[in-house]
Each structure stands twice: as structure tokens, then as C-alpha cells.
Amino acid sequence: MQEMFWKETKYKVRGGRLIPADNSKYLSKSSYLTAAVTADYYSTYIPRYVKGVTVDLGCGFAPMYQFYRSYAQKVICIDWENSPHKNRILDIRCDLSEILPLADASADTVILSDVLEHIRKPEFLLREIHRILRPKGTLLLNTPFIYPEHEKPYDYFRYTEFFYRSMAKELNCDLAVIKKVGGEREVVITLLEKYLEKYQGAGSDWLLEWFNKLAYKKWKTTEKRRGSDMCLGYFAVLVKKQLQAGDKT
């Protein structure tokens, strides 16, 4: 990580936890609720699972770096260049649909946040992540589910809980954590906010802020009691199993 070039973008750290930053360049008001719930999960599970050599894969501007850096011994930021402006925090520039330029069993942790839906060959990338992880290494990731298309034209897939469970089994990993990001209420509010932001513009900012504060507070009090088939996305932690006889990585 080229730390001298890092700056706060999508998230900030307050009270020892990640929360959305007030920066419209990197996070729109209509995405605040999704970011807030996602940040809650990363705030809970990064301290439990991030360790050793940590690879932030598809990192962008590494918005969670300020939080996970104290749990990692070494951070490697990897992404592709898809802009005329160089991303100076990157350690490695590569296409995530190709072989990752890291050795077998060389990483303890991989973070893959809001990335997998943009990968044209997701199964290949997941196998590559499994290859570079050490036994008992962890993959923390999140993906959207009911959420508008974004970063077009590089938005290819949406994943369900059943994809995560199948993926863990195929990769010989334990699915240590699987969480829905929000439920029906959060989906409806977010889609309404997207509509208001698109068609009402800045005139709807006060209403979006009110929606976000109310909805996030309500989610915090009911998250554990919700059994919804609708959600904004998923958060998961996979743990690579110990090597068995005949295994190479």
C-alpha cells in the first residue's frame, strides 16, 4: 500500500467502527443506507478475521484501509487501471479475470468488497483467491443483490445466499459468516431514494438524509429478528480449510 497517497473516501472511522463518510464524490446519499449496513458488518468481522498478509483485491481507493490496517501485518492493494488518472495507492495493477500475480498460499486474508459482480469470470477469480490463501486463511466479501446497475458497462452479476453456500463447498471452505444486507424495508427505501435522487436532484437531499437516519436506526433495532427473502446484498466470510493429503494449496 502506497500509504502516503491514501485519503479518506467512502468510509471513515469513528468510535472504533467504520461508518459512511460525508463525501458525495465517493458516496451518494441514496447509497448511504447500503454503505452503513455493510460497514457495520465489516466493523464486526474485520477484527475477528483480518491478519497477516492482507490483500485488498479490486481495492479502488481502499476505502476501508484506515480500519483494517491495524489488524494486518502487510497490506497489498490490487486493482486494474480503468482511468486516465493513475491510482497511486496500488501495489499491483492487473486484470482480476486473469491469473493473480501472487504465489500459492501467500496471503492470510483477502478482502473483496463490491467487486465480484464486476468480474466477467467470477469462478476463475474465486479459484485464484483460494490458491493464494494459506490454510485457515479468510476471504471477506460483499456483493449487491437488489440494487441498480452501476459502474456500467462493468456490472455483470447478482448473487444469492445459495451461490455463497455452493461456492464455499466447491472451494472446500467453511462459510463462517453469511449475512443479508438489509431487508424489504431497506430495499424499498433505497429504491425510492434512487428515484428521488435521479428525478428530484439536490432538492431531495433533506428528504434523503431524513430517510437514511430513520431507516438505519430502525435497522439496528430489528436486524436480528428479520427473516427476509429480499435484501440489498450479502456479506460473507469464507475460511479455507486445512490441507488434506494430496492437496497442493
PDB file of C-alpha atoms in Angstrom:
ATOM      1  CA  MET A   1       0.000   0.000   0.000  1.00  0.00           C
ATOM      2  CA  GLN A   2       1.350   3.373  -1.005  1.00  0.00           C
ATOM      3  CA  GLU A   3       0.119   4.915   2.260  1.00  0.00           C
ATOM      4  CA  MET A   4       1.439   8.398   1.533  1.00  0.00           C
ATOM      5  CA  PHE A   5      -1.141   8.729  -1.272  1.00  0.00           C
ATOM      6  CA  TRP A   6      -4.133   7.281   0.618  1.00  0.00           C
ATOM      7  CA  LYS A   7      -7.048   9.541   1.556  1.00  0.00           C
ATOM      8  CA  GLU A   8     -10.466   9.102   3.116  1.00  0.00           C
ATOM      9  CA  THR A   9     -13.157   8.402   0.507  1.00  0.00           C
ATOM     10  CA  LYS A  10     -16.258   6.238   1.050  1.00  0.00           C
ATOM     11  CA  TYR A  11     -15.807   5.385   4.735  1.00  0.00           C
ATOM     12  CA  LYS A  12     -14.364   6.964   7.854  1.00  0.00           C
ATOM     13  CA  VAL A  13     -13.567   5.564  11.297  1.00  0.00           C
ATOM     14  CA  ARG A  14     -15.440   6.931  14.281  1.00  0.00           C
ATOM     15  CA  GLY A  15     -15.680   5.336  17.723  1.00  0.00           C
ATOM     16  CA  GLY A  16     -13.612   2.380  16.562  1.00  0.00           C
ATOM     17  CA  ARG A  17     -16.011   1.463  13.753  1.00  0.00           C
ATOM     18  CA  LEU A  18     -16.431   2.123  10.059  1.00  0.00           C
ATOM     19  CA  ILE A  19     -19.216   4.496   9.045  1.00  0.00           C
ATOM     20  CA  PRO A  20     -20.071   6.145   5.711  1.00  0.00           C
ATOM     21  CA  ALA A  21     -18.137   9.340   5.017  1.00  0.00           C
ATOM     22  CA  ASP A  22     -19.890  12.584   4.112  1.00  0.00           C
ATOM     23  CA  ASN A  23     -18.318  12.765   0.676  1.00  0.00           C
ATOM     24  CA  SER A  24     -20.734  12.916  -2.259  1.00  0.00           C
ATOM     25  CA  LYS A  25     -17.886  12.354  -4.721  1.00  0.00           C
ATOM     26  CA  TYR A  26     -17.487   8.798  -3.466  1.00  0.00           C
ATOM     27  CA  LEU A  27     -20.860   8.009  -1.871  1.00  0.00           C
ATOM     28  CA  SER A  28     -24.235   9.311  -2.968  1.00  0.00           C
ATOM     29  CA  LYS A  29     -26.949   9.959  -0.386  1.00  0.00           C
ATOM     30  CA  SER A  30     -29.092   7.246  -1.977  1.00  0.00           C
ATOM     31  CA  SER A  31     -26.309   4.700  -1.315  1.00  0.00           C
ATOM     32  CA  TYR A  32     -25.792   5.726   2.307  1.00  0.00           C
ATOM     33  CA  LEU A  33     -28.060   3.073   3.823  1.00  0.00           C
ATOM     34  CA  THR A  34     -26.391   0.214   1.922  1.00  0.00           C
ATOM     35  CA  ALA A  35     -22.953   1.519   2.869  1.00  0.00           C
ATOM     36  CA  ALA A  36     -23.915   1.942   6.531  1.00  0.00           C
ATOM     37  CA  VAL A  37     -25.199  -1.625   6.926  1.00  0.00           C
ATOM     38  CA  THR A  38     -22.224  -3.047   5.014  1.00  0.00           C
ATOM     39  CA  ALA A  39     -19.821  -1.022   7.156  1.00  0.00           C
ATOM     40  CA  ASP A  40     -21.436  -2.468  10.294  1.00  0.00           C
ATOM     41  CA  TYR A  41     -20.583  -5.993   9.167  1.00  0.00           C
ATOM     42  CA  TYR A  42     -17.009  -5.147   8.220  1.00  0.00           C
ATOM     43  CA  SER A  43     -16.595  -3.334  11.560  1.00  0.00           C
ATOM     44  CA  THR A  44     -17.665  -6.501  13.377  1.00  0.00           C
ATOM     45  CA  TYR A  45     -15.743  -9.098  11.372  1.00  0.00           C
ATOM     46  CA  ILE A  46     -12.503  -7.376  10.315  1.00  0.00           C
ATOM     47  CA  PRO A  47     -11.160  -7.503  13.893  1.00  0.00           C
ATOM     48  CA  ARG A  48     -12.010 -11.217  14.071  1.00  0.00           C
ATOM     49  CA  TYR A  49     -10.621 -12.361  10.739  1.00  0.00           C
ATOM     50  CA  VAL A  50      -8.101  -9.924   9.248  1.00  0.00           C
ATOM     51  CA  LYS A  51      -4.489 -10.884   9.983  1.00  0.00           C
ATOM     52  CA  GLY A  52      -1.040 -11.298   8.455  1.00  0.00           C
ATOM     53  CA  VAL A  53      -0.635 -10.568   4.759  1.00  0.00           C
ATOM     54  CA  THR A  54      -3.899  -8.923   3.699  1.00  0.00           C
ATOM     55  CA  VAL A  55      -4.802  -8.447   0.040  1.00  0.00           C
ATOM     56  CA  ASP A  56      -7.387  -5.785  -0.785  1.00  0.00           C
ATOM     57  CA  LEU A  57      -8.495  -7.126  -4.153  1.00  0.00           C
ATOM     58  CA  GLY A  58     -10.271  -4.788  -6.556  1.00  0.00           C
ATOM     59  CA  CYS A  59      -9.486  -2.190  -3.934  1.00  0.00           C
ATOM     60  CA  GLY A  60     -10.259   1.012  -5.847  1.00  0.00           C
ATOM     61  CA  PHE A  61      -9.141   3.714  -3.419  1.00  0.00           C
ATOM     62  CA  ALA A  62      -9.103   1.214  -0.499  1.00  0.00           C
ATOM     63  CA  PRO A  63     -11.909   2.929   1.453  1.00  0.00           C
ATOM     64  CA  MET A  64     -11.584   0.573   4.463  1.00  0.00           C
ATOM     65  CA  TYR A  65      -7.795   0.755   4.715  1.00  0.00           C
ATOM     66  CA  GLN A  66      -7.780   3.035   7.755  1.00  0.00           C
ATOM     67  CA  PHE A  67      -9.756   0.388   9.665  1.00  0.00           C
ATOM     68  CA  TYR A  68      -8.153  -2.922   8.660  1.00  0.00           C
ATOM     69  CA  ARG A  69      -4.528  -1.742   8.555  1.00  0.00           C
ATOM     70  CA  SER A  70      -4.051  -2.155  12.316  1.00  0.00           C
ATOM     71  CA  TYR A  71      -5.042  -5.837  12.103  1.00  0.00           C
ATOM     72  CA  ALA A  72      -2.767  -6.724   9.175  1.00  0.00           C
ATOM     73  CA  GLN A  73       0.996  -7.153   9.167  1.00  0.00           C
ATOM     74  CA  LYS A  74       1.241  -6.229   5.499  1.00  0.00           C
ATOM     75  CA  VAL A  75      -1.313  -4.822   3.041  1.00  0.00           C
ATOM     76  CA  ILE A  76      -1.235  -5.417  -0.724  1.00  0.00           C
ATOM     77  CA  CYS A  77      -3.631  -3.323  -2.813  1.00  0.00           C
ATOM     78  CA  ILE A  78      -4.538  -4.783  -6.205  1.00  0.00           C
ATOM     79  CA  ASP A  79      -6.794  -3.440  -8.947  1.00  0.00           C
ATOM     80  CA  TRP A  80      -6.831  -2.691 -12.652  1.00  0.00           C
ATOM     81  CA  GLU A  81      -6.371   0.711 -14.182  1.00  0.00           C
ATOM     82  CA  ASN A  82      -9.575   1.794 -15.885  1.00  0.00           C
ATOM     83  CA  SER A  83      -8.989   5.523 -15.769  1.00  0.00           C
ATOM     84  CA  PRO A  84      -6.669   8.082 -17.362  1.00  0.00           C
ATOM     85  CA  HIS A  85      -5.749   9.109 -13.803  1.00  0.00           C
ATOM     86  CA  LYS A  86      -3.295   6.761 -12.087  1.00  0.00           C
ATOM     87  CA  ASN A  87      -4.371   5.264  -8.770  1.00  0.00           C
ATOM     88  CA  ARG A  88      -1.168   5.811  -6.814  1.00  0.00           C
ATOM     89  CA  ILE A  89      -2.065   3.618  -3.839  1.00  0.00           C
ATOM     90  CA  LEU A  90      -1.925   0.432  -5.913  1.00  0.00           C
ATOM     91  CA  ASP A  91       0.861  -2.073  -5.282  1.00  0.00           C
ATOM     92  CA  ILE A  92      -0.103  -4.329  -8.205  1.00  0.00           C
ATOM     93  CA  ARG A  93      -2.054  -3.498 -11.361  1.00  0.00           C
ATOM     94  CA  CYS A  94      -3.742  -6.444 -13.058  1.00  0.00           C
ATOM     95  CA  ASP A  95      -6.956  -7.763 -14.613  1.00  0.00           C
ATOM     96  CA  LEU A  96      -8.802  -9.726 -11.914  1.00  0.00           C
ATOM     97  CA  SER A  97     -10.174 -12.084 -14.563  1.00  0.00           C
ATOM     98  CA  GLU A  98      -6.627 -13.354 -15.173  1.00  0.00           C
ATOM     99  CA  ILE A  99      -4.080 -15.189 -13.009  1.00  0.00           C
ATOM    100  CA  LEU A 100      -3.247 -13.162  -9.915  1.00  0.00           C
ATOM    101  CA  PRO A 101       0.472 -12.290  -9.715  1.00  0.00           C
ATOM    102  CA  LEU A 102       0.843 -13.748  -6.213  1.00  0.00           C
ATOM    103  CA  ALA A 103       2.384 -17.029  -5.093  1.00  0.00           C
ATOM    104  CA  ASP A 104       0.416 -20.027  -3.846  1.00  0.00           C
ATOM    105  CA  ALA A 105      -0.530 -19.803  -0.153  1.00  0.00           C
ATOM    106  CA  SER A 106       0.999 -16.335   0.211  1.00  0.00           C
ATOM    107  CA  ALA A 107      -1.930 -14.457   1.800  1.00  0.00           C
ATOM    108  CA  ASP A 108      -3.686 -14.761   5.148  1.00  0.00           C
ATOM    109  CA  THR A 109      -6.651 -12.545   4.292  1.00  0.00           C
ATOM    110  CA  VAL A 110      -8.388 -11.350   1.133  1.00  0.00           C
ATOM    111  CA  ILE A 111     -10.925  -8.520   1.117  1.00  0.00           C
ATOM    112  CA  LEU A 112     -13.230  -8.432  -1.919  1.00  0.00           C
ATOM    113  CA  SER A 113     -15.698  -5.608  -1.336  1.00  0.00           C
ATOM    114  CA  ASP A 114     -18.232  -4.662  -4.049  1.00  0.00           C
ATOM    115  CA  VAL A 115     -16.091  -6.398  -6.670  1.00  0.00           C
ATOM    116  CA  LEU A 116     -17.379  -9.841  -7.654  1.00  0.00           C
ATOM    117  CA  GLU A 117     -20.404  -8.505  -9.559  1.00  0.00           C
ATOM    118  CA  HIS A 118     -17.983  -6.657 -11.861  1.00  0.00           C
ATOM    119  CA  ILE A 119     -15.872  -9.714 -12.720  1.00  0.00           C
ATOM    120  CA  ARG A 120     -16.709 -11.382 -16.021  1.00  0.00           C
ATOM    121  CA  LYS A 121     -15.203 -14.717 -14.888  1.00  0.00           C
ATOM    122  CA  PRO A 122     -16.101 -14.885 -11.184  1.00  0.00           C
ATOM    123  CA  GLU A 123     -15.440 -18.616 -10.730  1.00  0.00           C
ATOM    124  CA  PHE A 124     -11.901 -18.183 -12.040  1.00  0.00           C
ATOM    125  CA  LEU A 125     -11.207 -15.321  -9.637  1.00  0.00           C
ATOM    126  CA  LEU A 126     -12.566 -17.294  -6.683  1.00  0.00           C
ATOM    127  CA  ARG A 127     -10.312 -20.235  -7.534  1.00  0.00           C
ATOM    128  CA  GLU A 128      -7.375 -17.830  -7.724  1.00  0.00           C
ATOM    129  CA  ILE A 129      -8.250 -16.408  -4.305  1.00  0.00           C
ATOM    130  CA  HIS A 130      -8.382 -19.942  -2.915  1.00  0.00           C
ATOM    131  CA  ARG A 131      -4.954 -20.625  -4.449  1.00  0.00           C
ATOM    132  CA  ILE A 132      -3.247 -17.616  -2.862  1.00  0.00           C
ATOM    133  CA  LEU A 133      -4.835 -18.106   0.577  1.00  0.00           C
ATOM    134  CA  ARG A 134      -2.969 -20.063   3.217  1.00  0.00           C
ATOM    135  CA  PRO A 135      -4.816 -22.835   5.077  1.00  0.00           C
ATOM    136  CA  LYS A 136      -7.178 -21.195   7.587  1.00  0.00           C
ATOM    137  CA  GLY A 137      -6.892 -18.015   5.535  1.00  0.00           C
ATOM    138  CA  THR A 138     -10.037 -15.917   5.184  1.00  0.00           C
ATOM    139  CA  LEU A 139     -11.987 -14.206   2.429  1.00  0.00           C
ATOM    140  CA  LEU A 140     -14.270 -11.331   3.444  1.00  0.00           C
ATOM    141  CA  LEU A 141     -16.587 -10.149   0.696  1.00  0.00           C
ATOM    142  CA  ASN A 142     -19.860  -8.433  -0.065  1.00  0.00           C
ATOM    143  CA  THR A 143     -21.962  -8.135  -3.202  1.00  0.00           C
ATOM    144  CA  PRO A 144     -25.203  -6.345  -4.110  1.00  0.00           C
ATOM    145  CA  PHE A 145     -28.465  -8.188  -4.774  1.00  0.00           C
ATOM    146  CA  ILE A 146     -31.471  -5.882  -5.259  1.00  0.00           C
ATOM    147  CA  TYR A 147     -29.570  -2.828  -6.365  1.00  0.00           C
ATOM    148  CA  PRO A 148     -29.424  -0.713  -9.538  1.00  0.00           C
ATOM    149  CA  GLU A 149     -26.850  -1.282 -12.251  1.00  0.00           C
ATOM    150  CA  HIS A 150     -23.656   0.638 -11.534  1.00  0.00           C
ATOM    151  CA  GLU A 151     -20.177   1.181 -12.942  1.00  0.00           C
ATOM    152  CA  LYS A 152     -21.609   0.412 -16.375  1.00  0.00           C
ATOM    153  CA  PRO A 153     -20.794  -1.440 -18.545  1.00  0.00           C
ATOM    154  CA  TYR A 154     -18.854  -3.498 -15.967  1.00  0.00           C
ATOM    155  CA  ASP A 155     -21.812  -4.759 -13.946  1.00  0.00           C
ATOM    156  CA  TYR A 156     -22.457  -8.408 -14.784  1.00  0.00           C
ATOM    157  CA  PHE A 157     -23.990 -10.425 -11.930  1.00  0.00           C
ATOM    158  CA  ARG A 158     -26.123 -10.580  -8.790  1.00  0.00           C
ATOM    159  CA  TYR A 159     -25.618 -13.375  -6.251  1.00  0.00           C
ATOM    160  CA  THR A 160     -27.879 -15.132  -3.728  1.00  0.00           C
ATOM    161  CA  GLU A 161     -27.173 -16.837  -0.429  1.00  0.00           C
ATOM    162  CA  PHE A 162     -27.268 -20.149  -2.287  1.00  0.00           C
ATOM    163  CA  PHE A 163     -24.419 -19.041  -4.527  1.00  0.00           C
ATOM    164  CA  TYR A 164     -22.315 -18.321  -1.447  1.00  0.00           C
ATOM    165  CA  ARG A 165     -23.085 -21.717   0.070  1.00  0.00           C
ATOM    166  CA  SER A 166     -22.371 -23.556  -3.177  1.00  0.00           C
ATOM    167  CA  MET A 167     -19.186 -21.542  -3.726  1.00  0.00           C
ATOM    168  CA  ALA A 168     -17.887 -22.382  -0.249  1.00  0.00           C
ATOM    169  CA  LYS A 169     -18.497 -26.087  -0.804  1.00  0.00           C
ATOM    170  CA  GLU A 170     -16.794 -26.132  -4.211  1.00  0.00           C
ATOM    171  CA  LEU A 171     -13.772 -24.252  -2.864  1.00  0.00           C
ATOM    172  CA  ASN A 172     -13.507 -26.544   0.181  1.00  0.00           C
ATOM    173  CA  CYS A 173     -14.054 -23.605   2.521  1.00  0.00           C
ATOM    174  CA  ASP A 174     -16.118 -23.127   5.640  1.00  0.00           C
ATOM    175  CA  LEU A 175     -18.820 -20.483   5.288  1.00  0.00           C
ATOM    176  CA  ALA A 176     -18.153 -18.864   8.662  1.00  0.00           C
ATOM    177  CA  VAL A 177     -20.496 -15.899   8.156  1.00  0.00           C
ATOM    178  CA  ILE A 178     -23.371 -15.143   5.794  1.00  0.00           C
ATOM    179  CA  LYS A 179     -25.465 -12.012   6.351  1.00  0.00           C
ATOM    180  CA  LYS A 180     -28.148 -10.223   4.389  1.00  0.00           C
ATOM    181  CA  VAL A 181     -27.525  -6.507   3.905  1.00  0.00           C
ATOM    182  CA  GLY A 182     -30.890  -5.062   4.891  1.00  0.00           C
ATOM    183  CA  GLY A 183     -34.339  -6.463   4.172  1.00  0.00           C
ATOM    184  CA  GLU A 184     -37.608  -5.462   2.481  1.00  0.00           C
ATOM    185  CA  ARG A 185     -37.791  -2.094   4.221  1.00  0.00           C
ATOM    186  CA  GLU A 186     -34.216  -1.152   3.295  1.00  0.00           C
ATOM    187  CA  VAL A 187     -34.758  -2.266  -0.318  1.00  0.00           C
ATOM    188  CA  VAL A 188     -37.896  -0.149  -0.692  1.00  0.00           C
ATOM    189  CA  ILE A 189     -36.294   2.904   0.913  1.00  0.00           C
ATOM    190  CA  THR A 190     -33.125   2.627  -1.173  1.00  0.00           C
ATOM    191  CA  LEU A 191     -35.028   2.275  -4.454  1.00  0.00           C
ATOM    192  CA  LEU A 192     -37.216   5.251  -3.506  1.00  0.00           C
ATOM    193  CA  GLU A 193     -34.082   7.251  -2.700  1.00  0.00           C
ATOM    194  CA  LYS A 194     -32.531   6.329  -6.039  1.00  0.00           C
ATOM    195  CA  TYR A 195     -35.694   7.556  -7.774  1.00  0.00           C
ATOM    196  CA  LEU A 196     -35.746  10.837  -5.836  1.00  0.00           C
ATOM    197  CA  GLU A 197     -32.056  11.451  -6.426  1.00  0.00           C
ATOM    198  CA  LYS A 198     -32.413  10.828 -10.144  1.00  0.00           C
ATOM    199  CA  TYR A 199     -35.541  12.882 -10.777  1.00  0.00           C
ATOM    200  CA  GLN A 200     -35.559  15.469  -7.974  1.00  0.00           C
ATOM    201  CA  GLY A 201     -31.825  16.100  -7.710  1.00  0.00           C
ATOM    202  CA  ALA A 202     -30.418  18.293  -4.940  1.00  0.00           C
ATOM    203  CA  GLY A 203     -33.924  19.337  -3.931  1.00  0.00           C
ATOM    204  CA  SER A 204     -34.440  15.932  -2.338  1.00  0.00           C
ATOM    205  CA  ASP A 205     -31.252  15.963  -0.222  1.00  0.00           C
ATOM    206  CA  TRP A 206     -33.014  16.834   3.035  1.00  0.00           C
ATOM    207  CA  LEU A 207     -35.539  14.048   2.499  1.00  0.00           C
ATOM    208  CA  LEU A 208     -32.826  11.502   1.703  1.00  0.00           C
ATOM    209  CA  GLU A 209     -30.932  12.423   4.861  1.00  0.00           C
ATOM    210  CA  TRP A 210     -34.110  12.017   6.928  1.00  0.00           C
ATOM    211  CA  PHE A 211     -34.854   8.629   5.319  1.00  0.00           C
ATOM    212  CA  ASN A 212     -31.301   7.432   5.948  1.00  0.00           C
ATOM    213  CA  LYS A 213     -31.184   8.377   9.622  1.00  0.00           C
ATOM    214  CA  LEU A 214     -34.591   6.871  10.360  1.00  0.00           C
ATOM    215  CA  ALA A 215     -34.070   3.695   8.313  1.00  0.00           C
ATOM    216  CA  TYR A 216     -30.603   2.986   9.700  1.00  0.00           C
ATOM    217  CA  LYS A 217     -31.768   3.460  13.284  1.00  0.00           C
ATOM    218  CA  LYS A 218     -34.700   1.113  12.648  1.00  0.00           C
ATOM    219  CA  TRP A 219     -32.464  -1.496  11.013  1.00  0.00           C
ATOM    220  CA  LYS A 220     -30.127  -1.503  14.009  1.00  0.00           C
ATOM    221  CA  THR A 221     -33.014  -2.449  16.302  1.00  0.00           C
ATOM    222  CA  THR A 222     -34.614  -5.144  14.114  1.00  0.00           C
ATOM    223  CA  GLU A 223     -31.796  -6.748  12.088  1.00  0.00           C
ATOM    224  CA  LYS A 224     -31.580  -9.916  14.196  1.00  0.00           C
ATOM    225  CA  ARG A 225     -35.334 -10.501  14.025  1.00  0.00           C
ATOM    226  CA  ARG A 226     -35.706 -10.198  10.259  1.00  0.00           C
ATOM    227  CA  GLY A 227     -36.195 -13.254   8.019  1.00  0.00           C
ATOM    228  CA  SER A 228     -36.423 -11.630   4.608  1.00  0.00           C
ATOM    229  CA  ASP A 229     -36.162 -13.038   1.086  1.00  0.00           C
ATOM    230  CA  MET A 230     -35.371  -9.529  -0.161  1.00  0.00           C
ATOM    231  CA  CYS A 231     -32.160  -7.712   0.587  1.00  0.00           C
ATOM    232  CA  LEU A 232     -29.793  -5.099  -0.785  1.00  0.00           C
ATOM    233  CA  GLY A 233     -26.915  -7.551  -0.832  1.00  0.00           C
ATOM    234  CA  TYR A 234     -24.870 -10.121   1.058  1.00  0.00           C
ATOM    235  CA  PHE A 235     -21.839 -10.116   3.306  1.00  0.00           C
ATOM    236  CA  ALA A 236     -19.847 -13.306   3.887  1.00  0.00           C
ATOM    237  CA  VAL A 237     -16.676 -14.703   5.394  1.00  0.00           C
ATOM    238  CA  LEU A 238     -15.124 -17.882   3.987  1.00  0.00           C
ATOM    239  CA  VAL A 239     -12.320 -19.760   5.735  1.00  0.00           C
ATOM    240  CA  LYS A 240     -10.030 -22.028   3.732  1.00  0.00           C
ATOM    241  CA  LYS A 241      -9.848 -25.489   5.250  1.00  0.00           C
ATOM    242  CA  GLN A 242      -6.629 -27.152   6.346  1.00  0.00           C
ATOM    243  CA  LEU A 243      -4.769 -29.045   3.639  1.00  0.00           C
ATOM    244  CA  GLN A 244      -5.648 -32.687   3.175  1.00  0.00           C
ATOM    245  CA  ALA A 245      -3.338 -35.403   1.875  1.00  0.00           C
ATOM    246  CA  GLY A 246      -2.726 -34.830  -1.827  1.00  0.00           C
ATOM    247  CA  ASP A 247      -3.727 -31.147  -1.779  1.00  0.00           C
ATOM    248  CA  LYS A 248      -1.302 -28.614  -3.270  1.00  0.00           C
ATOM    249  CA  THR A 249      -2.695 -25.362  -1.858  1.00  0.00           C
TER     250      THR A 249
END
